[in-house]
Tab-separated table of C-alpha atoms in Angstrom:
chain	number	residue	atom	x	y	z
A	11	UNK	CA	280.062	17.537	27.976
A	12	UNK	CA	279.057	16.118	31.690
A	13	UNK	CA	277.730	17.357	34.425
A	14	UNK	CA	279.490	16.384	37.973
A	15	UNK	CA	277.621	16.758	41.348
A	16	UNK	CA	279.830	17.004	44.612
A	17	UNK	CA	278.469	18.205	47.318
A	18	UNK	CA	275.392	19.456	45.850
A	19	UNK	CA	277.227	21.181	43.273
A	20	UNK	CA	277.531	20.490	39.551
A	21	UNK	CA	280.031	21.443	37.515
A	22	UNK	CA	280.791	20.261	33.389
A	23	UNK	CA	284.104	18.326	32.440
A	24	UNK	CA	284.519	17.126	28.646
A	25	UNK	CA	285.176	13.506	28.556
A	26	UNK	CA	288.493	13.175	27.620
A	27	UNK	CA	289.328	15.474	30.669
A	28	UNK	CA	290.192	14.668	34.820
A	29	UNK	CA	287.188	15.229	37.627
A	30	UNK	CA	290.197	17.188	39.012
A	31	UNK	CA	290.963	19.649	36.457
A	32	UNK	CA	287.227	20.611	35.466
A	33	UNK	CA	286.346	21.151	39.305
A	34	UNK	CA	289.552	23.144	39.674
A	35	UNK	CA	288.798	25.181	35.970
A	36	UNK	CA	286.462	26.055	38.344
A	37	UNK	CA	288.132	28.165	41.330
A	38	UNK	CA	287.000	25.255	43.421
A	39	UNK	CA	289.939	23.879	45.644
A	40	UNK	CA	287.657	20.996	47.509
A	41	UNK	CA	289.372	18.039	45.835
A	42	UNK	CA	292.666	17.985	48.132
A	43	UNK	CA	295.491	17.356	45.697
A	44	UNK	CA	299.444	16.557	45.361
A	45	UNK	CA	301.156	14.603	41.954
A	46	UNK	CA	297.850	14.696	39.423
A	47	UNK	CA	299.211	11.835	38.566
A	48	UNK	CA	297.588	9.108	39.259
A	49	UNK	CA	301.003	7.802	41.889
A	50	UNK	CA	299.620	9.604	45.355
A	51	UNK	CA	296.245	9.166	46.019
A	52	UNK	CA	295.332	12.533	47.761
A	53	UNK	CA	292.533	13.224	45.377
A	54	UNK	CA	290.880	10.102	46.050
A	55	UNK	CA	286.896	10.393	45.647
A	56	UNK	CA	283.592	8.160	45.913
A	57	UNK	CA	281.223	7.460	42.769
A	58	UNK	CA	278.074	7.273	43.677
A	59	UNK	CA	276.505	7.732	40.530
A	60	UNK	CA	278.019	7.838	36.960
A	61	UNK	CA	280.189	5.671	34.797
A	62	UNK	CA	283.911	6.198	33.877
A	63	UNK	CA	286.871	5.520	32.973
A	64	UNK	CA	290.798	5.126	35.368
A	65	UNK	CA	293.963	6.118	33.767
A	66	UNK	CA	296.692	4.734	35.333
A	67	UNK	CA	297.089	4.780	39.071
A	68	UNK	CA	298.786	3.499	41.693
A	69	UNK	CA	297.427	0.063	43.567
A	70	UNK	CA	299.408	0.973	46.513
A	71	UNK	CA	297.306	4.563	46.326
A	72	UNK	CA	294.132	2.615	44.951
A	73	UNK	CA	293.726	-1.025	46.366
A	74	UNK	CA	291.464	-3.447	43.760
A	75	UNK	CA	288.993	-3.935	46.673
A	76	UNK	CA	288.611	0.459	46.913
A	77	UNK	CA	287.690	-0.091	42.964
A	78	UNK	CA	285.734	-2.302	43.335
A	79	UNK	CA	283.869	-0.209	45.571
A	80	UNK	CA	284.051	2.698	42.707
A	81	UNK	CA	286.164	4.709	44.920
A	82	UNK	CA	288.437	6.626	43.082
A	83	UNK	CA	291.501	9.748	42.015
A	84	UNK	CA	290.127	12.464	40.760
A	85	UNK	CA	293.352	13.589	38.850
A	86	UNK	CA	292.818	10.205	36.803
A	87	UNK	CA	288.698	9.464	36.195
A	88	UNK	CA	287.462	10.620	32.808
A	89	UNK	CA	284.071	10.406	33.216
A	90	UNK	CA	281.825	9.185	30.000
A	91	UNK	CA	278.311	9.759	31.329
A	92	UNK	CA	277.130	12.335	33.891
A	93	UNK	CA	278.368	11.734	37.557
A	94	UNK	CA	277.621	12.287	41.342
A	95	UNK	CA	280.829	12.321	43.619
A	96	UNK	CA	281.345	12.339	47.605
A	97	UNK	CA	285.190	13.514	48.443
A	98	UNK	CA	287.246	10.758	50.818
A	99	UNK	CA	290.166	12.374	52.709
A	100	UNK	CA	288.169	15.061	53.851
B	16	UNK	CA	340.216	8.675	59.092
B	17	UNK	CA	338.202	8.980	56.017
B	18	UNK	CA	334.348	8.711	56.222
B	19	UNK	CA	334.090	4.869	54.146
B	20	UNK	CA	330.222	6.042	52.397
B	21	UNK	CA	331.230	8.197	49.584
B	22	UNK	CA	328.181	9.075	47.998
B	23	UNK	CA	324.293	8.490	47.618
B	24	UNK	CA	325.161	6.769	44.486
B	25	UNK	CA	321.801	5.579	43.161
B	26	UNK	CA	317.675	5.214	43.609
B	27	UNK	CA	316.208	3.527	42.399
B	28	UNK	CA	312.784	4.142	41.140
B	29	UNK	CA	309.394	2.219	40.805
B	30	UNK	CA	307.316	3.232	38.070
B	31	UNK	CA	304.143	2.595	36.305
B	32	UNK	CA	304.155	3.259	33.299
B	33	UNK	CA	308.260	3.303	31.531
B	34	UNK	CA	307.956	4.405	27.915
B	35	UNK	CA	306.887	7.198	29.359
B	36	UNK	CA	309.269	7.728	32.560
B	37	UNK	CA	312.094	7.845	30.255
B	38	UNK	CA	311.281	10.234	27.333
B	39	UNK	CA	310.747	11.915	30.909
B	40	UNK	CA	313.753	11.500	32.793
B	41	UNK	CA	315.396	11.789	29.702
B	42	UNK	CA	314.140	14.578	27.336
B	43	UNK	CA	312.621	16.863	30.759
B	44	UNK	CA	315.030	16.411	33.632
B	45	UNK	CA	317.392	15.845	30.814
B	46	UNK	CA	319.416	12.456	32.324
B	47	UNK	CA	320.797	10.134	30.084
B	48	UNK	CA	319.845	6.156	28.936
B	49	UNK	CA	322.878	3.969	29.431
B	50	UNK	CA	321.261	1.372	29.418
B	51	UNK	CA	318.735	-1.421	29.711
B	52	UNK	CA	317.388	-4.912	31.365
B	53	UNK	CA	314.283	-7.185	31.128
B	54	UNK	CA	312.650	-4.896	33.935
B	55	UNK	CA	314.948	-2.021	34.005
B	56	UNK	CA	316.153	1.742	32.371
B	57	UNK	CA	319.265	3.201	34.051
B	58	UNK	CA	320.371	6.595	33.486
B	59	UNK	CA	323.303	9.011	34.364
B	60	UNK	CA	323.699	12.811	34.918
B	61	UNK	CA	326.557	14.132	32.630
B	62	UNK	CA	328.266	15.449	35.260
B	63	UNK	CA	328.238	11.848	36.974
B	64	UNK	CA	330.470	8.788	35.534
B	65	UNK	CA	329.079	5.858	37.689
B	66	UNK	CA	327.074	3.469	34.839
B	67	UNK	CA	323.904	4.820	37.010
B	68	UNK	CA	322.953	6.990	39.346
B	69	UNK	CA	318.638	6.857	38.390
B	70	UNK	CA	317.271	3.348	37.697
B	71	UNK	CA	313.454	3.904	36.699
B	72	UNK	CA	311.792	-0.268	37.504
B	73	UNK	CA	308.225	-0.897	35.908
B	74	UNK	CA	305.534	-1.502	38.763
B	75	UNK	CA	301.891	-1.102	39.616
B	76	UNK	CA	302.162	1.235	42.130
B	77	UNK	CA	305.380	4.294	42.592
B	78	UNK	CA	307.646	4.853	44.932
B	79	UNK	CA	311.564	4.009	45.939
B	80	UNK	CA	311.861	0.338	44.990
B	81	UNK	CA	315.559	0.985	46.827
B	82	UNK	CA	318.346	3.790	47.197
B	83	UNK	CA	322.154	2.832	47.221
B	84	UNK	CA	325.361	4.413	48.378
B	85	UNK	CA	328.773	3.445	47.068
B	86	UNK	CA	331.652	2.380	49.860
B	87	UNK	CA	335.195	3.082	49.028
B	88	UNK	CA	336.728	-0.976	49.202
B	89	UNK	CA	335.286	-4.149	48.912
B	90	UNK	CA	336.850	-4.485	52.385
B	91	UNK	CA	334.494	-1.116	53.438
B	92	UNK	CA	331.603	-3.231	53.031
B	93	UNK	CA	332.676	-6.349	54.301
B	94	UNK	CA	333.290	-4.217	57.524
B	95	UNK	CA	329.935	-2.256	57.465
B	96	UNK	CA	327.877	-5.610	57.171
B	97	UNK	CA	329.687	-7.048	60.548
B	98	UNK	CA	328.529	-3.328	61.734
B	99	UNK	CA	324.515	-2.959	60.112
B	100	UNK	CA	324.284	-6.846	61.710
B	101	UNK	CA	325.889	-5.513	65.269
B	102	UNK	CA	323.946	-2.912	65.053
B	103	UNK	CA	320.538	-5.219	64.868
B	104	UNK	CA	319.432	-5.091	61.127
B	105	UNK	CA	319.406	-8.119	58.831
B	106	UNK	CA	321.913	-7.960	55.609
B	107	UNK	CA	321.747	-9.721	52.528
B	108	UNK	CA	324.431	-10.125	49.401
B	109	UNK	CA	323.090	-9.190	46.701
B	110	UNK	CA	325.192	-10.734	43.748
B	111	UNK	CA	326.236	-9.970	40.903
B	112	UNK	CA	325.128	-9.104	38.049
B	113	UNK	CA	322.183	-8.892	39.355
B	114	UNK	CA	321.334	-5.586	37.210
B	115	UNK	CA	323.505	-3.859	34.934
B	116	UNK	CA	327.507	-2.263	35.758
B	117	UNK	CA	327.247	-3.212	39.866
B	118	UNK	CA	329.609	-5.236	40.939
B	119	UNK	CA	328.676	-6.632	44.521
B	120	UNK	CA	326.935	-5.084	47.321
B	121	UNK	CA	324.540	-5.722	50.790
B	122	UNK	CA	321.071	-4.609	51.538
B	123	UNK	CA	319.190	-3.701	54.655
B	124	UNK	CA	315.655	-3.246	56.118
B	125	UNK	CA	315.929	0.809	57.814
B	126	UNK	CA	314.244	1.202	61.267
B	127	UNK	CA	311.957	3.243	57.935
B	128	UNK	CA	311.074	-0.072	56.540
B	129	UNK	CA	313.406	1.688	53.520
B	130	UNK	CA	315.797	-1.079	51.536
B	131	UNK	CA	319.299	-0.166	51.923
B	132	UNK	CA	322.302	-1.554	49.971
B	133	UNK	CA	325.465	-0.324	50.037
B	134	UNK	CA	328.047	-1.559	46.816
B	135	UNK	CA	331.648	0.256	45.710
B	136	UNK	CA	332.025	-1.030	42.308
B	137	UNK	CA	329.685	-0.045	39.661
B	138	UNK	CA	331.520	0.177	36.131
B	139	UNK	CA	332.764	3.849	34.943
B	140	UNK	CA	331.237	5.803	31.316
B	141	UNK	CA	333.118	8.790	32.232
B	142	UNK	CA	331.398	12.283	33.226
B	143	UNK	CA	329.935	13.869	29.747
B	144	UNK	CA	332.969	16.944	29.597
B	145	UNK	CA	335.480	13.796	30.488
B	146	UNK	CA	338.863	14.309	33.227
B	147	UNK	CA	342.210	15.857	30.525
B	148	UNK	CA	341.560	19.713	30.020
B	149	UNK	CA	337.616	20.041	30.113
B	150	UNK	CA	334.696	22.128	28.557
B	151	UNK	CA	332.981	23.264	31.934
B	152	UNK	CA	329.502	21.960	30.572
B	153	UNK	CA	329.128	19.892	27.066
B	154	UNK	CA	327.257	21.230	24.595
B	155	UNK	CA	323.708	19.351	23.265
B	156	UNK	CA	322.264	19.347	27.153
B	157	UNK	CA	318.641	18.956	27.216
B	158	UNK	CA	316.063	19.626	29.818
B	159	UNK	CA	316.996	20.642	33.464
B	160	UNK	CA	320.039	18.931	32.656
B	161	UNK	CA	321.726	18.854	36.500
B	162	UNK	CA	324.726	18.091	37.571
B	163	UNK	CA	323.903	14.754	39.855
B	164	UNK	CA	321.559	13.658	42.199
B	165	UNK	CA	321.736	14.629	45.067
B	166	UNK	CA	319.882	13.700	47.960
B	167	UNK	CA	316.910	11.572	48.416
B	168	UNK	CA	314.103	13.090	51.511
B	169	UNK	CA	311.986	10.099	52.340
B	170	UNK	CA	309.569	9.193	55.690
B	171	UNK	CA	308.850	7.074	58.480
B	172	UNK	CA	307.852	6.959	61.679
B	173	UNK	CA	310.848	5.499	63.525
B	174	UNK	CA	313.411	8.619	62.416
B	175	UNK	CA	315.298	8.501	65.801
B	176	UNK	CA	316.281	5.454	65.955
B	177	UNK	CA	316.663	5.398	61.103
B	178	UNK	CA	319.521	8.990	62.236
B	179	UNK	CA	320.846	6.665	64.603
B	180	UNK	CA	321.303	4.020	62.354
B	181	UNK	CA	323.369	6.587	59.567
B	182	UNK	CA	325.232	8.303	62.189
B	183	UNK	CA	326.471	5.576	64.074
B	184	UNK	CA	327.017	2.542	62.073
B	185	UNK	CA	328.112	4.532	57.962
B	186	UNK	CA	329.124	7.790	60.384
B	187	UNK	CA	327.298	10.057	59.181
B	188	UNK	CA	327.173	12.975	60.797
B	189	UNK	CA	323.712	15.476	61.271
B	190	UNK	CA	323.404	19.137	59.562
B	191	UNK	CA	320.077	19.568	60.283
B	192	UNK	CA	317.014	17.903	63.066
B	193	UNK	CA	313.573	18.937	63.253
B	194	UNK	CA	311.492	18.212	67.284
B	195	UNK	CA	308.478	19.089	69.177
B	196	UNK	CA	309.030	22.707	70.612
B	197	UNK	CA	310.029	20.905	73.662
B	198	UNK	CA	313.118	19.818	71.427
B	199	UNK	CA	313.051	16.389	73.136
B	200	UNK	CA	311.614	14.380	70.394
B	201	UNK	CA	312.737	13.843	66.846
B	202	UNK	CA	310.129	14.942	64.284
B	203	UNK	CA	313.290	14.890	61.150
B	204	UNK	CA	316.669	14.590	60.451
B	205	UNK	CA	319.376	15.631	58.080
B	206	UNK	CA	322.201	13.310	57.530
B	207	UNK	CA	325.825	14.080	55.397
B	208	UNK	CA	328.175	11.967	54.057
B	209	UNK	CA	329.511	14.662	52.076
B	210	UNK	CA	330.747	18.027	53.203
B	211	UNK	CA	327.195	18.507	51.748
B	212	UNK	CA	323.988	19.890	53.415
B	213	UNK	CA	322.307	17.316	53.421
B	214	UNK	CA	323.000	13.715	50.840
B	215	UNK	CA	320.074	12.009	53.447
B	216	UNK	CA	316.808	13.148	54.974
B	217	UNK	CA	313.994	11.294	57.068
B	218	UNK	CA	310.842	13.087	57.935
B	219	UNK	CA	308.447	11.999	60.502
B	220	UNK	CA	305.486	10.269	58.538
B	221	UNK	CA	304.416	6.880	57.184
B	222	UNK	CA	306.365	3.828	56.699
B	223	UNK	CA	308.375	2.832	54.166
B	224	UNK	CA	307.271	6.019	52.339
B	225	UNK	CA	309.341	8.196	49.329
B	226	UNK	CA	308.949	12.212	49.543
B	227	UNK	CA	310.655	12.655	46.565
B	228	UNK	CA	315.201	12.448	44.710
B	229	UNK	CA	316.659	16.290	45.384
B	230	UNK	CA	319.005	16.366	41.493
B	231	UNK	CA	321.621	19.234	41.576
B	232	UNK	CA	322.045	23.094	40.045
B	233	UNK	CA	324.311	24.907	39.782
B	234	UNK	CA	322.286	28.457	40.996
B	235	UNK	CA	319.332	30.599	41.804
B	236	UNK	CA	318.249	31.222	37.983
B	237	UNK	CA	318.594	26.910	37.107
B	238	UNK	CA	315.797	26.774	39.434
B	239	UNK	CA	314.186	28.886	37.828
B	240	UNK	CA	315.180	27.802	34.259
B	241	UNK	CA	313.486	24.150	35.810
B	242	UNK	CA	310.788	26.062	36.188
B	243	UNK	CA	310.350	27.421	33.542
B	244	UNK	CA	311.084	24.042	31.768
B	245	UNK	CA	308.871	22.211	33.343
B	246	UNK	CA	306.219	24.331	32.497
B	247	UNK	CA	306.959	24.370	29.151
B	248	UNK	CA	306.127	20.839	29.832
B	249	UNK	CA	303.417	20.905	31.310
B	250	UNK	CA	304.836	19.043	34.469
B	251	UNK	CA	302.881	19.383	38.006
B	252	UNK	CA	304.391	21.683	40.307
B	253	UNK	CA	304.374	21.711	43.652
B	254	UNK	CA	306.121	23.851	44.346
B	255	UNK	CA	307.316	26.481	42.390
B	256	UNK	CA	310.979	27.767	43.048
B	257	UNK	CA	312.292	29.761	46.587
B	258	UNK	CA	314.600	28.729	49.250
B	259	UNK	CA	314.594	26.254	51.745
B	260	UNK	CA	315.825	27.376	55.368
B	261	UNK	CA	316.586	24.087	56.236
B	262	UNK	CA	319.891	23.695	54.234
B	263	UNK	CA	319.586	27.177	53.210
B	264	UNK	CA	318.583	25.603	49.254
B	265	UNK	CA	317.124	26.826	46.382
B	266	UNK	CA	314.210	25.032	45.308
B	267	UNK	CA	311.672	23.602	42.821
B	268	UNK	CA	309.627	20.963	43.631
B	269	UNK	CA	307.060	18.500	40.780
B	270	UNK	CA	306.484	15.178	39.980
B	271	UNK	CA	307.298	13.187	37.637
B	272	UNK	CA	304.884	10.696	35.527
B	273	UNK	CA	303.897	8.403	38.053
B	274	UNK	CA	303.370	10.149	40.930
B	275	UNK	CA	307.198	10.186	42.830
B	276	UNK	CA	308.062	13.608	43.933
B	277	UNK	CA	311.807	15.719	41.974
B	278	UNK	CA	313.146	18.688	43.104
B	279	UNK	CA	315.803	21.116	41.307
B	280	UNK	CA	317.892	22.061	43.897
B	281	UNK	CA	320.986	24.805	43.747
B	282	UNK	CA	323.452	26.327	45.929
B	283	UNK	CA	322.960	25.551	50.272
B	284	UNK	CA	325.565	24.900	52.419
B	285	UNK	CA	328.324	22.673	52.974
B	286	UNK	CA	328.916	20.426	55.815
B	287	UNK	CA	332.172	19.197	58.145
B	288	UNK	CA	332.657	16.413	59.981
B	289	UNK	CA	332.417	19.351	63.229
B	290	UNK	CA	329.384	21.511	61.506
B	291	UNK	CA	327.446	21.733	64.747
B	292	UNK	CA	323.694	20.153	63.648
B	293	UNK	CA	321.168	23.306	63.609
B	294	UNK	CA	317.716	22.509	65.557
B	295	UNK	CA	313.796	23.980	63.893
B	296	UNK	CA	311.577	23.802	66.596
B	297	UNK	CA	308.141	22.341	65.325
B	298	UNK	CA	306.866	25.903	65.038
B	299	UNK	CA	309.427	26.732	63.071
B	300	UNK	CA	308.731	24.554	60.303
B	301	UNK	CA	306.817	25.910	57.627
B	302	UNK	CA	309.596	28.939	58.070
B	303	UNK	CA	312.346	25.857	57.504
B	304	UNK	CA	310.944	23.949	54.246
B	305	UNK	CA	309.857	26.694	52.510
B	306	UNK	CA	311.676	30.059	53.980
B	307	UNK	CA	309.284	32.884	51.851
B	308	UNK	CA	306.051	31.042	52.536
B	309	UNK	CA	306.990	30.355	55.541
B	310	UNK	CA	303.789	27.733	56.219
B	311	UNK	CA	304.017	24.183	54.499
B	312	UNK	CA	301.342	22.558	52.061
B	313	UNK	CA	298.864	20.113	52.386
B	314	UNK	CA	300.325	17.968	49.705
B	315	UNK	CA	304.355	18.551	50.756
B	316	UNK	CA	303.502	15.721	53.434
B	317	UNK	CA	300.789	13.311	52.149
B	318	UNK	CA	301.593	12.896	48.471
B	319	UNK	CA	303.921	10.694	49.566
B	320	UNK	CA	304.410	7.278	46.874
């Protein structure tokens, strides 16, 4: 179980759980989302701190350059440590 | 005079995991796999006769590679090739053998950036119930088991010229349009070549993007049952069963494993060559699209592939 910080709020996420699913379990809808399949890019976030694994995601929705800058899709991001994230699409 | 374009015949969808997508379109949508080549898997619905209507192709991003409309004859193909060029779009021939079971076709890029093919020939496999004293449906259906591919909805900036192309060159009718409140500008367009409420539609948005592919099911209960099947299989449902104001169809929207939106669509009115175009003004678009909710949801306009 990892602690994820978003907008000065904290929520818990299992290591095999995606950030979007974990956040929404707390009834928080601050990350917009669409397909939840890594395809549409609506749930794009920026990782400020922490390690994570990115599941299969669209190159059109999340470019290599964005990946290098630690942008990610919340629906396909699985934490490997405690994390601090920032919302992109707001 | 019979129109040259018979129907939306095929959609080639890009998927990020071909095996996962194949499993979804086989077992959850309930299509029949009819072939494979190095890059693609081909499917048809049980009530379709042609070799395939859905092609899945491995890619690093989801979306629509192309859509194909079937025309009546090779002569029609040559006629349309000229008319498309006259309209101002560039055509190229898609040679025989590019994909499984297909004859020659022509391809052009629409004003919205989408790839359109027209073709006349494709191998026929027949429907699952056949044509001699058939039962109304086959045994052993899986998943949602739609009758057929019904329509696609795409986004692009130049909805006006895409509409003009389908109406002037391909002889489609326009069943409905969405306009600004003053009715000066078109921001949505629903077009038909069959007698269905729509065979293709455009909504103003980013170019070359795919909004959804709709599959035809019989009725309201089948839309509900489709949603049951989606929940049972933990598929993300975007919009639970409801009615569209536009087309009057009944609908459930959901996503394939690569994020391409699908729809199980039932009913909707019939169109005729003299059907009068229905207009929805932008201030009523929520009711037009989701008749009960009467508001759009953010993902419906933003989740595109």
